[in-house]
Amino acid sequence: MKQPIKRHEALKPLSREHHHGLLLCWKIRQGVRKEVEVARIKAYTEWFKIHYLDPHFKAEEQYIFPVLG
């Protein structure tokens, strides 16, 4: 069995944010399954985008992508 790739310490916060994005998807799926009002799911998704996804993508564009070329 292959050993998992170790993340550099500086990448760990961004990596954790990827996990939070996956949790968002799970929460949406659970909300639909439990028949939560679509407007409520949409409002949470928009809040999450503004407070988590947008800053995350900005950090990737600013710090990660330039290193990758």
Tab-separated table of N, CA and C in Angstrom, residues 29-65:
chain	number	residue	atom	x	y	z
A	29	ARG	N	-26.342	18.292	-0.040
A	29	ARG	CA	-27.002	17.016	-0.304
A	29	ARG	C	-27.937	16.632	0.841
A	30	GLN	N	-27.470	16.820	2.082
A	30	GLN	CA	-28.308	16.517	3.241
A	30	GLN	C	-29.532	17.431	3.284
A	31	GLY	N	-29.322	18.702	2.978
A	31	GLY	CA	-30.434	19.645	2.964
A	31	GLY	C	-31.495	19.259	1.957
A	32	VAL	N	-31.071	18.863	0.764
A	32	VAL	CA	-32.023	18.431	-0.264
A	32	VAL	C	-32.746	17.176	0.198
A	33	ARG	N	-31.997	16.237	0.751
A	33	ARG	CA	-32.587	14.980	1.227
A	33	ARG	C	-33.621	15.219	2.326
A	34	LYS	N	-33.341	16.200	3.195
A	34	LYS	CA	-34.248	16.485	4.305
A	34	LYS	C	-35.297	17.535	3.943
A	35	GLU	N	-35.321	17.906	2.667
A	35	GLU	CA	-36.300	18.863	2.137
A	35	GLU	C	-36.218	20.226	2.812
A	36	VAL	N	-34.982	20.664	3.076
A	36	VAL	CA	-34.761	22.014	3.594
A	36	VAL	C	-35.131	22.991	2.488
A	37	GLU	N	-35.690	24.110	2.863
A	37	GLU	CA	-36.099	25.117	1.888
A	37	GLU	C	-34.904	25.501	1.002
A	38	VAL	N	-35.141	25.489	-0.304
A	38	VAL	CA	-34.074	25.773	-1.268
A	38	VAL	C	-33.476	27.160	-1.021
A	39	ALA	N	-34.282	28.131	-0.670
A	39	ALA	CA	-33.773	29.485	-0.419
A	39	ALA	C	-32.782	29.487	0.752
A	40	ARG	N	-33.021	28.651	1.740
A	40	ARG	CA	-32.108	28.553	2.889
A	40	ARG	C	-30.777	27.933	2.475
A	41	ILE	N	-30.840	26.881	1.666
A	41	ILE	CA	-29.623	26.244	1.168
A	41	ILE	C	-28.839	27.234	0.306
A	42	LYS	N	-29.550	27.959	-0.543
A	42	LYS	CA	-28.915	28.940	-1.426
A	42	LYS	C	-28.251	30.046	-0.610
A	43	ALA	N	-28.922	30.532	0.406
A	43	ALA	CA	-28.365	31.601	1.247
A	43	ALA	C	-27.079	31.126	1.936
A	44	TYR	N	-27.099	29.906	2.453
A	44	TYR	CA	-25.898	29.378	3.108
A	44	TYR	C	-24.769	29.204	2.105
A	45	THR	N	-25.095	28.706	0.928
A	45	THR	CA	-24.091	28.505	-0.107
A	45	THR	C	-23.459	29.826	-0.517
A	46	GLU	N	-24.263	30.856	-0.666
A	46	GLU	CA	-23.736	32.176	-1.025
A	46	GLU	C	-22.856	32.734	0.091
A	47	TRP	N	-23.270	32.555	1.346
A	47	TRP	CA	-22.463	33.003	2.484
A	47	TRP	C	-21.119	32.267	2.495
A	48	PHE	N	-21.159	30.961	2.290
A	48	PHE	CA	-19.948	30.148	2.291
A	48	PHE	C	-19.001	30.589	1.179
A	49	LYS	N	-19.558	30.878	0.010
A	49	LYS	CA	-18.737	31.324	-1.117
A	49	LYS	C	-18.010	32.615	-0.768
A	50	ILE	N	-18.714	33.566	-0.219
A	50	ILE	CA	-18.119	34.873	0.095
A	50	ILE	C	-17.057	34.746	1.192
A	51	HIS	N	-17.361	33.990	2.233
A	51	HIS	CA	-16.483	33.935	3.404
A	51	HIS	C	-15.390	32.874	3.344
A	52	TYR	N	-15.560	31.852	2.506
A	52	TYR	CA	-14.571	30.779	2.459
A	52	TYR	C	-14.002	30.545	1.059
A	53	LEU	N	-14.878	30.343	0.076
A	53	LEU	CA	-14.373	29.972	-1.246
A	53	LEU	C	-13.627	31.111	-1.930
A	54	ASP	N	-14.199	32.298	-1.932
A	54	ASP	CA	-13.531	33.420	-2.609
A	54	ASP	C	-12.148	33.697	-2.018
A	55	PRO	N	-12.006	33.805	-0.681
A	55	PRO	CA	-10.657	34.010	-0.128
A	55	PRO	C	-9.709	32.836	-0.420
A	56	HIS	N	-10.248	31.627	-0.430
A	56	HIS	CA	-9.427	30.453	-0.710
A	56	HIS	C	-8.872	30.519	-2.132
A	57	PHE	N	-9.742	30.793	-3.096
A	57	PHE	CA	-9.293	30.860	-4.489
A	57	PHE	C	-8.316	32.005	-4.694
A	58	LYS	N	-8.541	33.111	-4.013
A	58	LYS	CA	-7.620	34.246	-4.117
A	58	LYS	C	-6.232	33.850	-3.595
A	59	ALA	N	-6.187	33.145	-2.475
A	59	ALA	CA	-4.910	32.708	-1.916
A	59	ALA	C	-4.212	31.733	-2.858
A	60	GLU	N	-4.962	30.807	-3.440
A	60	GLU	CA	-4.353	29.878	-4.396
A	60	GLU	C	-3.773	30.631	-5.589
A	61	GLU	N	-4.543	31.568	-6.131
A	61	GLU	CA	-4.078	32.337	-7.287
A	61	GLU	C	-2.851	33.181	-6.939
A	62	GLN	N	-2.825	33.713	-5.737
A	62	GLN	CA	-1.735	34.606	-5.335
A	62	GLN	C	-0.464	33.843	-4.946
A	63	TYR	N	-0.605	32.726	-4.246
A	63	TYR	CA	0.569	32.062	-3.675
A	63	TYR	C	0.931	30.722	-4.312
A	64	ILE	N	-0.050	29.962	-4.755
A	64	ILE	CA	0.222	28.622	-5.264
A	64	ILE	C	0.487	28.615	-6.767
A	65	PHE	N	-0.414	29.195	-7.534
A	65	PHE	CA	-0.298	29.151	-8.985
A	65	PHE	C	0.991	29.763	-9.516
